[in-house]
Coordinates of C-alpha atoms in Angstrom, one line a residue:
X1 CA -34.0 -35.0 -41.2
X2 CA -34.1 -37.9 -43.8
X3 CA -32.6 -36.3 -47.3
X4 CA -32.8 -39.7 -49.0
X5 CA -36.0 -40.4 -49.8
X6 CA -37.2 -44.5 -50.4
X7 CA -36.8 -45.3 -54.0
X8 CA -39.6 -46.5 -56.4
X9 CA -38.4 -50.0 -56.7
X10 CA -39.9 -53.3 -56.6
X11 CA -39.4 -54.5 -53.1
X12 CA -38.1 -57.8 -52.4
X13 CA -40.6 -60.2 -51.4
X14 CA -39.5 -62.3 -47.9
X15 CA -41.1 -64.8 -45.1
X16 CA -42.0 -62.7 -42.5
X17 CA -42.0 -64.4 -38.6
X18 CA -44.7 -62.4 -36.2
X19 CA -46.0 -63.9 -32.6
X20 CA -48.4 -61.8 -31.0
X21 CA -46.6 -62.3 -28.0
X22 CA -43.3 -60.9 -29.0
X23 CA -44.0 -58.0 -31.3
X24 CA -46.8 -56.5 -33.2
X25 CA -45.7 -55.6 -36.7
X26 CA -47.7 -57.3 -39.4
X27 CA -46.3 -57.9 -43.0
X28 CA -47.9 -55.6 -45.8
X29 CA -49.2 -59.1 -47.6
X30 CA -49.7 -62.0 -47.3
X31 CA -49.2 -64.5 -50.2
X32 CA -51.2 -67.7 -51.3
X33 CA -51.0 -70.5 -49.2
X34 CA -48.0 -72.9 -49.8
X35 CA -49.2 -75.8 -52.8
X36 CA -49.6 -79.0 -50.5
X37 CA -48.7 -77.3 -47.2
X38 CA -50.5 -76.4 -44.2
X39 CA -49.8 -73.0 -44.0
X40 CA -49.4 -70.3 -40.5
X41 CA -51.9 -68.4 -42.1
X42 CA -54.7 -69.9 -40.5
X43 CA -53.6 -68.6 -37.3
X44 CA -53.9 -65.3 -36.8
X45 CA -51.0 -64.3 -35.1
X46 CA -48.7 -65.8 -37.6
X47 CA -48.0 -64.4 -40.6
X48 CA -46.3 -65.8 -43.7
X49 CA -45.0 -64.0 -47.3
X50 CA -43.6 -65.2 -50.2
X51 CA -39.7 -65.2 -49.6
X52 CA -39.2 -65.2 -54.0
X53 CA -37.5 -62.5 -54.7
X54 CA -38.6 -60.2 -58.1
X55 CA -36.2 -61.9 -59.8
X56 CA -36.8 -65.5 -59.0
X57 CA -38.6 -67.4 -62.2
X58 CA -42.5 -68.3 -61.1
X59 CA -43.0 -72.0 -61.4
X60 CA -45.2 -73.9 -63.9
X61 CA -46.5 -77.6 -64.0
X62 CA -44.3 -78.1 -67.1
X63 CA -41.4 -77.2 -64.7
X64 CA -42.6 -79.4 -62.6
X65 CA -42.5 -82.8 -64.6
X66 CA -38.9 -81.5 -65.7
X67 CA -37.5 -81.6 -62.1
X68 CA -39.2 -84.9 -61.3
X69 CA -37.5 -86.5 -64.9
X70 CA -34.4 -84.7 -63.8
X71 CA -34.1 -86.0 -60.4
X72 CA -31.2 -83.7 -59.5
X73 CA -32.1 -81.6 -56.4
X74 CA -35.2 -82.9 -55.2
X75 CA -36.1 -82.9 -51.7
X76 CA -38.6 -85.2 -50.0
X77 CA -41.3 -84.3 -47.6
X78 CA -41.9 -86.9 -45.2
X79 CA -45.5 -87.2 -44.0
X80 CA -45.1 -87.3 -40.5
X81 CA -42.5 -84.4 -40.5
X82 CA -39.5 -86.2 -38.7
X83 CA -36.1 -85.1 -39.6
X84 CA -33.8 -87.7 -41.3
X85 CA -36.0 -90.0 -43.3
X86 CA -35.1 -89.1 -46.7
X87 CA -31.3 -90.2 -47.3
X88 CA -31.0 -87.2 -50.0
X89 CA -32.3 -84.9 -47.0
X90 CA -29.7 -86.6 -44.9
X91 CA -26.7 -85.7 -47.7
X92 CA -28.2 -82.1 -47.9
X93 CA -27.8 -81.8 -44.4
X94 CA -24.2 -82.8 -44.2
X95 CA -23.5 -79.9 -47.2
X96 CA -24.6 -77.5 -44.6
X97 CA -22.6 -79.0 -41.9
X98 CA -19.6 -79.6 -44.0
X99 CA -19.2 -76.3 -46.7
X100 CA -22.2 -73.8 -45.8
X101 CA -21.9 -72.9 -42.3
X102 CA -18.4 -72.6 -42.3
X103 CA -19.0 -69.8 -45.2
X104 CA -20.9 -68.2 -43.7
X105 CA -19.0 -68.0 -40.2
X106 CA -15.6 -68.6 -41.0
X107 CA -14.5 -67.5 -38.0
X108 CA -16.3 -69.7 -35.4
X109 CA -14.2 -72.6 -34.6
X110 CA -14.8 -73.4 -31.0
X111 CA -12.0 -75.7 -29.4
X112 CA -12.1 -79.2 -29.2
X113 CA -11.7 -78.4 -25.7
X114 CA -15.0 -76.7 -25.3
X115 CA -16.8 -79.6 -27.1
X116 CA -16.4 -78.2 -31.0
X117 CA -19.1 -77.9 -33.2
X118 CA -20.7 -80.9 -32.4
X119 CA -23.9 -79.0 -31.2
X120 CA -25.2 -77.9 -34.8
X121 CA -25.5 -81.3 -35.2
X122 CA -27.2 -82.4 -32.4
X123 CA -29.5 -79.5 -32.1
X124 CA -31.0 -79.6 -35.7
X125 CA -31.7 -83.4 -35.4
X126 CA -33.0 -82.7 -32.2
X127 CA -35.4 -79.6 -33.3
X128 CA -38.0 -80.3 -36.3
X129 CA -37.6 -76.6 -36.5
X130 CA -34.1 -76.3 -37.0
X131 CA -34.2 -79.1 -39.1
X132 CA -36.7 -77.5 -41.5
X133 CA -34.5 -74.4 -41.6
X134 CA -31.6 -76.2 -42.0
X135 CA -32.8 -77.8 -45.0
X136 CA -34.0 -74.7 -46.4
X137 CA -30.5 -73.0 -46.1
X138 CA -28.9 -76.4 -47.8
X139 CA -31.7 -76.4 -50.5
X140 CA -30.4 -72.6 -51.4
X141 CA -26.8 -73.1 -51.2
X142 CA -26.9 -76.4 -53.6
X143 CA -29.1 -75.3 -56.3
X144 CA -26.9 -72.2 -56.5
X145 CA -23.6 -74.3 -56.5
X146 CA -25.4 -76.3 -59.2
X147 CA -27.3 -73.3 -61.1
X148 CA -25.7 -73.8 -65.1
X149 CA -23.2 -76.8 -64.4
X150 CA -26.0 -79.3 -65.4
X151 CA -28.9 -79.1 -68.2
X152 CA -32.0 -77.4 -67.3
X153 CA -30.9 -75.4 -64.6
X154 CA -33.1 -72.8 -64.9
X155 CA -35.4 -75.7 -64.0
X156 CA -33.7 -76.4 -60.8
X157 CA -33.6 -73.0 -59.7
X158 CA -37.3 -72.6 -60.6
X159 CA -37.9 -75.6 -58.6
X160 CA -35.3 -75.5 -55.8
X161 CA -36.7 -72.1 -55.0
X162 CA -40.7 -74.2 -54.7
X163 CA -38.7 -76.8 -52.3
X164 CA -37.1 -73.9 -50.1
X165 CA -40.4 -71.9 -50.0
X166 CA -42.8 -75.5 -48.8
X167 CA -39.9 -76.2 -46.2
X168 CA -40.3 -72.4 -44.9
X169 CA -43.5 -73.2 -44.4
X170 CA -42.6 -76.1 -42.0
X171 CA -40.6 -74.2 -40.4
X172 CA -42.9 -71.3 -39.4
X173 CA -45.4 -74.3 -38.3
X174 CA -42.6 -76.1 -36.0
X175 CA -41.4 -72.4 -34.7
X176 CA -45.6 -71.7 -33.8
X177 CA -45.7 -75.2 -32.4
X178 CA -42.9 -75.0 -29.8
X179 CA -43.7 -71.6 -28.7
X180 CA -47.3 -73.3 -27.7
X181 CA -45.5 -75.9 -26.0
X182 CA -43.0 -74.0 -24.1
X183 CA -45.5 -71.5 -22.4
X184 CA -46.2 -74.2 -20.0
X185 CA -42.9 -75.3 -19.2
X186 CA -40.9 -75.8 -15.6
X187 CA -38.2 -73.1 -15.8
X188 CA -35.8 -75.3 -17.2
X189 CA -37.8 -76.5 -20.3
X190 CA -38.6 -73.1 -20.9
X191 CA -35.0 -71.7 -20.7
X192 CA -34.3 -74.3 -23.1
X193 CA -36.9 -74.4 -25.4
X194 CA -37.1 -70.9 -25.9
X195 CA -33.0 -70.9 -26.4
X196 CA -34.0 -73.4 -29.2
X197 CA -36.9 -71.3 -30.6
X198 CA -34.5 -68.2 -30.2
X199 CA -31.8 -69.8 -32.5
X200 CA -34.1 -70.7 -34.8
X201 CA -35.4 -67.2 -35.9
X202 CA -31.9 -66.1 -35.9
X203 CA -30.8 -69.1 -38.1
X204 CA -33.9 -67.9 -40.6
X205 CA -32.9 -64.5 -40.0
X206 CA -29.2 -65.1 -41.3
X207 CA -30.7 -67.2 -44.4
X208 CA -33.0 -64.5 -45.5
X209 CA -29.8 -62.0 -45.5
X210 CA -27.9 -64.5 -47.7
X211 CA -30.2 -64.2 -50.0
X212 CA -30.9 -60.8 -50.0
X213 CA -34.5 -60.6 -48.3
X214 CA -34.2 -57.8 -45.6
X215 CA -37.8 -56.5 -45.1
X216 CA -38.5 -58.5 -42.3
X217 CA -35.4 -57.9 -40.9
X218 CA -36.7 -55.7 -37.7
X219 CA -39.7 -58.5 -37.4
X220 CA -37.2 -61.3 -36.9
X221 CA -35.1 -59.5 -34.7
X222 CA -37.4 -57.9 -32.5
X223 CA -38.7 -61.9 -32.0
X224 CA -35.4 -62.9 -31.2
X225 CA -35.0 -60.4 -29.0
X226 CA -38.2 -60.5 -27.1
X227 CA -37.3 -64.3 -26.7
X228 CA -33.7 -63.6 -25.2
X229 CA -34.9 -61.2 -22.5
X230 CA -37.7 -64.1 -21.7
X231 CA -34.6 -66.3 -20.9
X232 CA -33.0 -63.8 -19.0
X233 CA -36.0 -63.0 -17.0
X234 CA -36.9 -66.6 -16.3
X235 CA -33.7 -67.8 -14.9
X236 CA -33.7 -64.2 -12.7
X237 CA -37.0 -65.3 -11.6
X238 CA -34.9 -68.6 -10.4
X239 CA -31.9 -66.7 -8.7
X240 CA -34.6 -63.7 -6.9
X241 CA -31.8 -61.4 -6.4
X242 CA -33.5 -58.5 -8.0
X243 CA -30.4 -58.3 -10.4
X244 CA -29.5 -59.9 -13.6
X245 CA -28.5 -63.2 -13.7
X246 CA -24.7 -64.0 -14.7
X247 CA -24.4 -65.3 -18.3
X248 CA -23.0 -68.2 -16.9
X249 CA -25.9 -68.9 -14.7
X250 CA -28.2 -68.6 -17.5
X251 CA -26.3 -71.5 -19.1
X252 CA -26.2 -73.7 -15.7
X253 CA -30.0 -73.7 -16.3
X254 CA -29.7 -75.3 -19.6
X255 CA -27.9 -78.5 -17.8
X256 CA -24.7 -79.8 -17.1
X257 CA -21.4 -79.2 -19.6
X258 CA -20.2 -82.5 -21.1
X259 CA -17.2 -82.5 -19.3
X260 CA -14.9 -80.2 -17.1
X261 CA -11.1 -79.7 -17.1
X262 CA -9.8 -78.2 -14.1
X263 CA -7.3 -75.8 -15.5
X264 CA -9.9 -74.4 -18.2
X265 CA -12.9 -71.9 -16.8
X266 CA -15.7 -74.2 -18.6
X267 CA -16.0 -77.5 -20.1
X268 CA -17.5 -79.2 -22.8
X269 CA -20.7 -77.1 -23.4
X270 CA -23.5 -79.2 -24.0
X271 CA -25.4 -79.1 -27.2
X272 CA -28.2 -76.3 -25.8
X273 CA -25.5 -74.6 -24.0
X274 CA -23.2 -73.8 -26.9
X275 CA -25.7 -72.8 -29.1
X276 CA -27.4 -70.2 -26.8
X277 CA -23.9 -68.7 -26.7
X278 CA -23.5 -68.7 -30.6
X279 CA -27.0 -67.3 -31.5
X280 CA -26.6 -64.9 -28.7
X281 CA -23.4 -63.7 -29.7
X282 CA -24.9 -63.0 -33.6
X283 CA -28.2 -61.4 -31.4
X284 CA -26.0 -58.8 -29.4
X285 CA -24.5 -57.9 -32.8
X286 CA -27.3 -58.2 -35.2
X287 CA -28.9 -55.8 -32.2
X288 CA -25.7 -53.0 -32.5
X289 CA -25.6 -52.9 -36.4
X290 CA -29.7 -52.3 -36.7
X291 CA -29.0 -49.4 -33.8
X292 CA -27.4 -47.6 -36.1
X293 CA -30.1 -47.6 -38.9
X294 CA -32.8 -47.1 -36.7
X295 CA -32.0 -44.1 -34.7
X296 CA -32.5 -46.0 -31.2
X297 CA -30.0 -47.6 -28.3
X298 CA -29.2 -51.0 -29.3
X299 CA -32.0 -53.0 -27.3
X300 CA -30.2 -55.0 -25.2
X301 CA -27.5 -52.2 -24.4
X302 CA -28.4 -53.1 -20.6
X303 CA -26.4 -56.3 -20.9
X304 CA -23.5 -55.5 -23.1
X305 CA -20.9 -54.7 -20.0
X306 CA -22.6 -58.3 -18.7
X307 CA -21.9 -60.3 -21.7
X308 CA -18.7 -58.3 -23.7
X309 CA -16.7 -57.2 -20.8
X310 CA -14.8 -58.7 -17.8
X311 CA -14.0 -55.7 -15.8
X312 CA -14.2 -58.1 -12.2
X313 CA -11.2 -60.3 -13.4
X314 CA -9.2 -58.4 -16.2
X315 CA -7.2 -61.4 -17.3
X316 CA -10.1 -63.9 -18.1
X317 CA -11.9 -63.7 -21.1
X318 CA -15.7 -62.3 -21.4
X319 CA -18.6 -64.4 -21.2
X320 CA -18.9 -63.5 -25.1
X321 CA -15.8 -63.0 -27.3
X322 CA -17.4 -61.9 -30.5
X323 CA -13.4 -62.4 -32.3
X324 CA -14.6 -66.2 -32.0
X325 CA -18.0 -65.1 -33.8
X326 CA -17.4 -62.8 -35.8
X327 CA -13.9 -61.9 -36.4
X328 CA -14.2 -58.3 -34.4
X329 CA -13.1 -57.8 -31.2
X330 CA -15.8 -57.0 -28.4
X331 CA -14.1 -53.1 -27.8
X332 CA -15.2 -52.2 -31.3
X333 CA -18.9 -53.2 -31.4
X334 CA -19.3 -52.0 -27.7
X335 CA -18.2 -48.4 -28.9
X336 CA -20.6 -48.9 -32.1
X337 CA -23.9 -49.6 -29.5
X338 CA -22.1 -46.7 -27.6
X339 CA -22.2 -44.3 -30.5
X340 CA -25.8 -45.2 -31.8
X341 CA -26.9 -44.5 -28.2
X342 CA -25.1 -41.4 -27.8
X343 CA -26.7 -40.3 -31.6
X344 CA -30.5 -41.1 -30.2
X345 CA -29.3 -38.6 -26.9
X346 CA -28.3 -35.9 -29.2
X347 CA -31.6 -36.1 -31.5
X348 CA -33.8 -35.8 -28.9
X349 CA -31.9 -33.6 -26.7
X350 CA -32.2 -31.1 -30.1
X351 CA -35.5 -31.9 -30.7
X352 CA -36.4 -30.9 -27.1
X353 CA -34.1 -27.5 -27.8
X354 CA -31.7 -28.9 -25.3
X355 CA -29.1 -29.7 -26.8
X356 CA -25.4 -29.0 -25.4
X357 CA -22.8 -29.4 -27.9
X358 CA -19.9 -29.3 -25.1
X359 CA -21.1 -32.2 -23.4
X360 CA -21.6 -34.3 -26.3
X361 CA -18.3 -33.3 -27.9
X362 CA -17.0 -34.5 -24.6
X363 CA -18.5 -37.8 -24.5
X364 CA -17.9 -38.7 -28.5
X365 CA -14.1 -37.8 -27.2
X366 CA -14.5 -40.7 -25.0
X367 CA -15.1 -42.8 -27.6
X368 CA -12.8 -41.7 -29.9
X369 CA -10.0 -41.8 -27.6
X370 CA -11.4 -45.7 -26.8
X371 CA -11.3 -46.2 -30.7
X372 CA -8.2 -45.0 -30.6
X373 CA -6.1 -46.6 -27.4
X374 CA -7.2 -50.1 -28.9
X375 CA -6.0 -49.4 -32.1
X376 CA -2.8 -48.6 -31.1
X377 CA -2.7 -51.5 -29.0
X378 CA -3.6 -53.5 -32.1
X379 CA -1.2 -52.3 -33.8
X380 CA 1.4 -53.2 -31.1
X381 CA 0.7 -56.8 -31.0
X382 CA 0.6 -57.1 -34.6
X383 CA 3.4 -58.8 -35.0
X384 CA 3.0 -61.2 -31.5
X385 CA 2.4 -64.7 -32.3
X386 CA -0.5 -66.3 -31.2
X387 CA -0.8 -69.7 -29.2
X388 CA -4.1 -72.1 -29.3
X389 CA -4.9 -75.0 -27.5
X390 CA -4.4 -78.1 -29.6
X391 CA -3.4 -76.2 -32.5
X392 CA -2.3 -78.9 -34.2
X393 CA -6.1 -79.5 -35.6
X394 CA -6.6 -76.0 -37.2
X395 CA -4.2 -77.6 -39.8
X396 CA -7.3 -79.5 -41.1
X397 CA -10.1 -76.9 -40.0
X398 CA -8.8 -73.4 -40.9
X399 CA -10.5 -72.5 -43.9
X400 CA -9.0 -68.5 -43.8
X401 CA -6.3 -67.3 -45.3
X402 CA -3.1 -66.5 -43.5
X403 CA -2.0 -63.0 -42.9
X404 CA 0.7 -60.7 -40.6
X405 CA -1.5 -60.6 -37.0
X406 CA -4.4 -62.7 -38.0
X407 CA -7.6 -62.4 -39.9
X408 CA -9.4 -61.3 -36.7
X409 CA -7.4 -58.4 -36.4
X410 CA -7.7 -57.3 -39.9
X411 CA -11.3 -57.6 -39.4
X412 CA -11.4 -55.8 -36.4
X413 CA -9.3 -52.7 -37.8
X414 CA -11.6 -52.4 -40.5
X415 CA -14.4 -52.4 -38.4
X416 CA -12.7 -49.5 -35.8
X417 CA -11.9 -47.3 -38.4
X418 CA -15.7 -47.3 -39.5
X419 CA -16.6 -46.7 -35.9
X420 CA -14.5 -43.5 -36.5
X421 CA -16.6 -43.0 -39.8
X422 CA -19.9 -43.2 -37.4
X423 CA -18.6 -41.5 -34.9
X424 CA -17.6 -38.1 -37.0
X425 CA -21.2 -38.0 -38.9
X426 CA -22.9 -38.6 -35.5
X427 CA -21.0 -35.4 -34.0
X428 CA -20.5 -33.2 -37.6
X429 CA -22.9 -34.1 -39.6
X430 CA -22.8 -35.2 -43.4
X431 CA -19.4 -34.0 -44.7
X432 CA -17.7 -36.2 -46.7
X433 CA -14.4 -33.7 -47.4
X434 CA -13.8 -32.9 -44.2
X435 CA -10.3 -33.9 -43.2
X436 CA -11.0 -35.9 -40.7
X437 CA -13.4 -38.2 -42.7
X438 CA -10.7 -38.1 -46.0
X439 CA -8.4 -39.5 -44.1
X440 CA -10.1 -42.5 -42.6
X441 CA -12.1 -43.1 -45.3
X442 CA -8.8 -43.4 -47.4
X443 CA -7.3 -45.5 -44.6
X444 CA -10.1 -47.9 -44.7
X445 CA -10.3 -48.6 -48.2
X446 CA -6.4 -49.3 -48.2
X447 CA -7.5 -51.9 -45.7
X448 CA -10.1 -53.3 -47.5
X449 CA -7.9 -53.8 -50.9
X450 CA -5.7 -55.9 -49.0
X451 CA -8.1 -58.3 -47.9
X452 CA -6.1 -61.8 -48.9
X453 CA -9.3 -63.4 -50.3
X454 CA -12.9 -61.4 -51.8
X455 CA -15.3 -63.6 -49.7
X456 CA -13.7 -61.9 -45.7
X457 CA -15.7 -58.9 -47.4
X458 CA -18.8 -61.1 -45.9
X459 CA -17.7 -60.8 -42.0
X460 CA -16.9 -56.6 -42.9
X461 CA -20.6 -55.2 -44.8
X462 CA -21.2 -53.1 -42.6
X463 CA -18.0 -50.4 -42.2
X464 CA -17.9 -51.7 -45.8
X465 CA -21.0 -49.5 -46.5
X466 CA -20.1 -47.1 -43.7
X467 CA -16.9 -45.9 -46.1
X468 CA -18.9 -46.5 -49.7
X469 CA -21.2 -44.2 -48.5
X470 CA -18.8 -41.5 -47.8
X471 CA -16.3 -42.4 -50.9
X472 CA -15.8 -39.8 -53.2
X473 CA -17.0 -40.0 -56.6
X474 CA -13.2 -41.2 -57.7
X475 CA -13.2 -44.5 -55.7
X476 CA -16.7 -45.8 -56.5
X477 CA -14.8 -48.2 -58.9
X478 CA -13.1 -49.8 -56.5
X479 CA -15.5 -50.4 -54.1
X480 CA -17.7 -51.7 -57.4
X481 CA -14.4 -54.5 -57.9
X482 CA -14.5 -55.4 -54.7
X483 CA -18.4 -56.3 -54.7
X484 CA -17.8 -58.4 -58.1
X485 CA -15.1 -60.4 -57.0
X486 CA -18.1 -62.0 -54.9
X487 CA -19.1 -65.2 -56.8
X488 CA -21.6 -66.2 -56.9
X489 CA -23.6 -63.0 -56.3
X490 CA -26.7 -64.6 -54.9
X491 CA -24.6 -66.0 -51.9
X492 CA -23.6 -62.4 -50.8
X493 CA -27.0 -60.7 -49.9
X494 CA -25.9 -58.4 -48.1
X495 CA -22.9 -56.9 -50.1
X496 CA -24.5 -56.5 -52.6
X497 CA -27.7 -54.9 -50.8
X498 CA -24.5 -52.4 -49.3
X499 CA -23.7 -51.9 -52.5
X500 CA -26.8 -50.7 -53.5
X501 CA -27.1 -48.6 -50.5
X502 CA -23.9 -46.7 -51.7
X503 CA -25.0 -46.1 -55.1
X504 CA -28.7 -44.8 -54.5
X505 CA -26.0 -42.3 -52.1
X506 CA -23.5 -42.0 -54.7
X507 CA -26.5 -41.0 -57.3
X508 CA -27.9 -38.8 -55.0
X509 CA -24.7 -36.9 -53.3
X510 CA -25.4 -33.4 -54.5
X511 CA -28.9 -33.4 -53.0
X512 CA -27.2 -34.5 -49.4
X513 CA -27.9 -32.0 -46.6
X514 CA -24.9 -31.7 -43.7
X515 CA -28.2 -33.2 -41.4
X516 CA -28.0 -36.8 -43.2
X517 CA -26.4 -39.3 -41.4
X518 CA -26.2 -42.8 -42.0
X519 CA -29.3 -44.2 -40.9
X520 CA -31.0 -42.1 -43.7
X521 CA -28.7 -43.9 -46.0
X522 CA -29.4 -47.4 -45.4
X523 CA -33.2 -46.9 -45.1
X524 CA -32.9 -44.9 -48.3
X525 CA -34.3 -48.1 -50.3
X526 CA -37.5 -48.1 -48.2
X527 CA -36.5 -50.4 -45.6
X528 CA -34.2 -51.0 -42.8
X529 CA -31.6 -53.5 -44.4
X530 CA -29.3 -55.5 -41.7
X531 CA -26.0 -55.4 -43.1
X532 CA -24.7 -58.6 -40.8

């Protein structure tokens, strides 16, 4: 039962990626074609919308001349398309490299053992694609950074926000392109080229979140998902063992690593290699967090125990350690997929009039008491010091703030003690004053106020909206400080779409029914909003 009804607001406008091979939604418009572009709209399985938000300024020719006599943030076009003619582009490009990806994963910092993160590099010089997306996200980021600290800059955000929209054009023509040219492919070009295409729509994906888009969110990841199972499913096709493939035989497809030590279980990954592991690592999450919202299993459950866990060879480290991703342990997000699963079993075991409340007391215990063991555990070892291989470099390269046990494990409390949060409105239903959600609700919100900088709040949006949702009317201030220390607001889509969750609950908590649950709360705005 969905108590929060979708709010009569003006819904953000954003560029929408369909393939009528991967999945059949269809955007509600479709806007003009892009001024001096070819556009995807010609095709008919492509579809394209304006990604301007409602608040963005509309562009003018008067607008225009001003940008050309500024000559502050324009970007060229090159005729033929090839990344890297345009030095400006070139400088753009190095922004990203150098200030905006690191924002917006501070954690990922791969060892110079394992080759670095050389591979961003090489794979969006490599990929007109990526290239175009790239440029997008740099576009974004600069005119924001330079939005009031020069004259006219109501100009350049008018007119930054025309270069990011042509370039998204490009970019859904390159994405349509290699998917054409990969359906052909020996198993190898395939693997990789649909890796490549794969990363891609995630890279958009994560763009359109930063700036607040969400309404294409389930388009873009059912894509990216469709295109991950493709890659499994070709290099199983290789193997014929009638089982999944090993993550690590997925990758041998994708070539040879750059270079192998002996004492270390991999080498260098090569450029294709390393970012199929970092775009699926943000896929198997992306997946979890939109489980929860959508009242379904996450949809590649079938290769969590695969990819998160190493139950053959306990001392060696899983094929995918989201802490290197995404600050959070892999225990925590397998108990969240765990927990959304477990909710779709008990809806449609009480639809059917089936439902028995022992047995799914007893498996929401096992979770718990999962939740629980690793806590403790984290707890114990908060005070062991941690060794890295060639340390010495995260001198120069460790752009978080220090703090007793490690940011990672900060993150990764916060993120349990949500889990909890799920877990008690999956089993009990909508009851904010019940002790059990008082006291971790409490408990989290400590954490979160002793976050040593405002901008972590970026790796925690989702058990940050998990607890706003449930805060009683007495701490909606402080979860309202802890969204305005995020400067600039435009580069924090999604805390501030959390925060807007929370208040259309907060606004409506009278009205709330013990059946709500927290799927009803994020889609509350009229749309499924990926807080990632």
């Amino acid at each position: 039962m969905n108590d929060l009804e979708p709010v009569a607001t003006e819904p953000d406008k954003d560029a929408g990626l369909d393939t009528s091979g991967l999945n059949r939604h269809s955007a509600s418009t479709k806007c003009p074609p892009f001024r001096g572009e070819p556009t995807p709209d010609s095709n008919p399985d492509w579809n394209s919308t304006d990604t301007r938000p409602s608040t963005e300024p509309t562009s003018s020719n008067t607008h225009r001349d001003s940008w050309n006599s500024l000559d502050t943030l324009s970007i060229s076009n090159s005729s033929d398309g090839k990344p890297g003619d345009s030095e400006l582009d070139r400088r753009f490009m190095m922004f990203y490299f150098d200030h905006f990806f690191p924002f917006l994963f501070p954690f990922y910092k791969p060892l110079l053992l394992e080759g670095g993160r050389s591979w961003i590099i090489e794979l969006v010089v490599g990929n007109q694609a990526m290239w175009h997306t790239t440029l997008c996200l740099s576009t974004y980021f600069v005119s924001v950074s330079l939005d009031g600290a020069i004259s006219g800059h109501n100009v350049c955000k008018t007119l930054a926000w025309e270069k990011l929209l042509k370039q998204m054009g490009v970019t859904f023509m390159m994405l349509q392109r290699n998917l054409q040219e990969a359906a052909p492919s020996n198993t190898q070009d395939l693997i990789v080229k649909t890796s490549r295409i794969m990363g891609s729509i995630i890279q958009l994906q994560r763009f359109e979140i930063s700036v607040g888009n969400f309404e294409n969110c389930q388009k873009h990841l059912g894509a990216a998902i469709a295109l991950f199972k493709q890659i499994i499913q070709a290099a199983e096709n290789v193997t014929d063992r009638g089982e999944l493939p090993t993550f690590h035989g997925v990758l041998s497809h994708m070539g040879r690593p750059l270079w192998a030590i002996t004492s270390q279980p991999s080498g260098a990954w090569s450029s294709d290699q390393a970012a199929f592991r970092f775009y699926s690592a943000l896929l198997i999450v992306d997946d979890i967090i939109a489980s929860t919202c959508m009242e379904e299993p996450p949809r590649l459950l079938e290769y969590h125990a695969q990819l998160l866990t190493n139950d053959r060879s306990p001392n060696e480290r899983p094929p995918l350690n989201l802490e290197d991703f995404i600050g959070c342990e892999n225990w925590v997000m397998l108990q969240i997929g765990e927990i959304a699963a477990l909710d779709t079993w008990k809806k449609s075991m009480k639809k059917a009039g089936q439902l028995d409340m022992m047995e799914l007391v007893a498996r929401a215990s096992a979770i718990k008491q999962a939740l629980l063991g690793n806590l403790a555990r984290l707890d114990a070892a908060a005070n062991t010091p941690k060794t890295n291989s060639l340390g010495l470099f995260t001198l120069y390269n460790d752009q978080l703030p220090p703090m007793p046990g490690g940011c990672t494990a900060f993150v990764t409390r916060v993120w349990a003690h949500a889990a909890l949060l799920y877990l008690s409105v999956m089993v009990s239903g909508w009851q904010p004053g019940s002790g059990g959600i008082r006291e971790n609700v409490v408990r989290t919100l400590a954490l979160l106020e002793q976050m040593p900088a405002p901008e972590l709040l970026r790796t925690m949006v989702w058990p940050f909206c998990m607890v706003g949702c449930l805060a009683a009317p007495g701490e909606e201030c402080r979860f309202l400080a802890m969204a305005d220390a995020l400067v600039p607001h435009r580069l924090f889509g999604a805390a501030r779409k959390a925060l807007e969750i929370m208040q259309n609950v907060w606004k409506r908590r009278n009205e709330l029914t013990i059946d709500t649950d927290f799927a009803a709360c994020v889609c509350s705005l009229g749309y499924m909003s990926l807080l990632v």
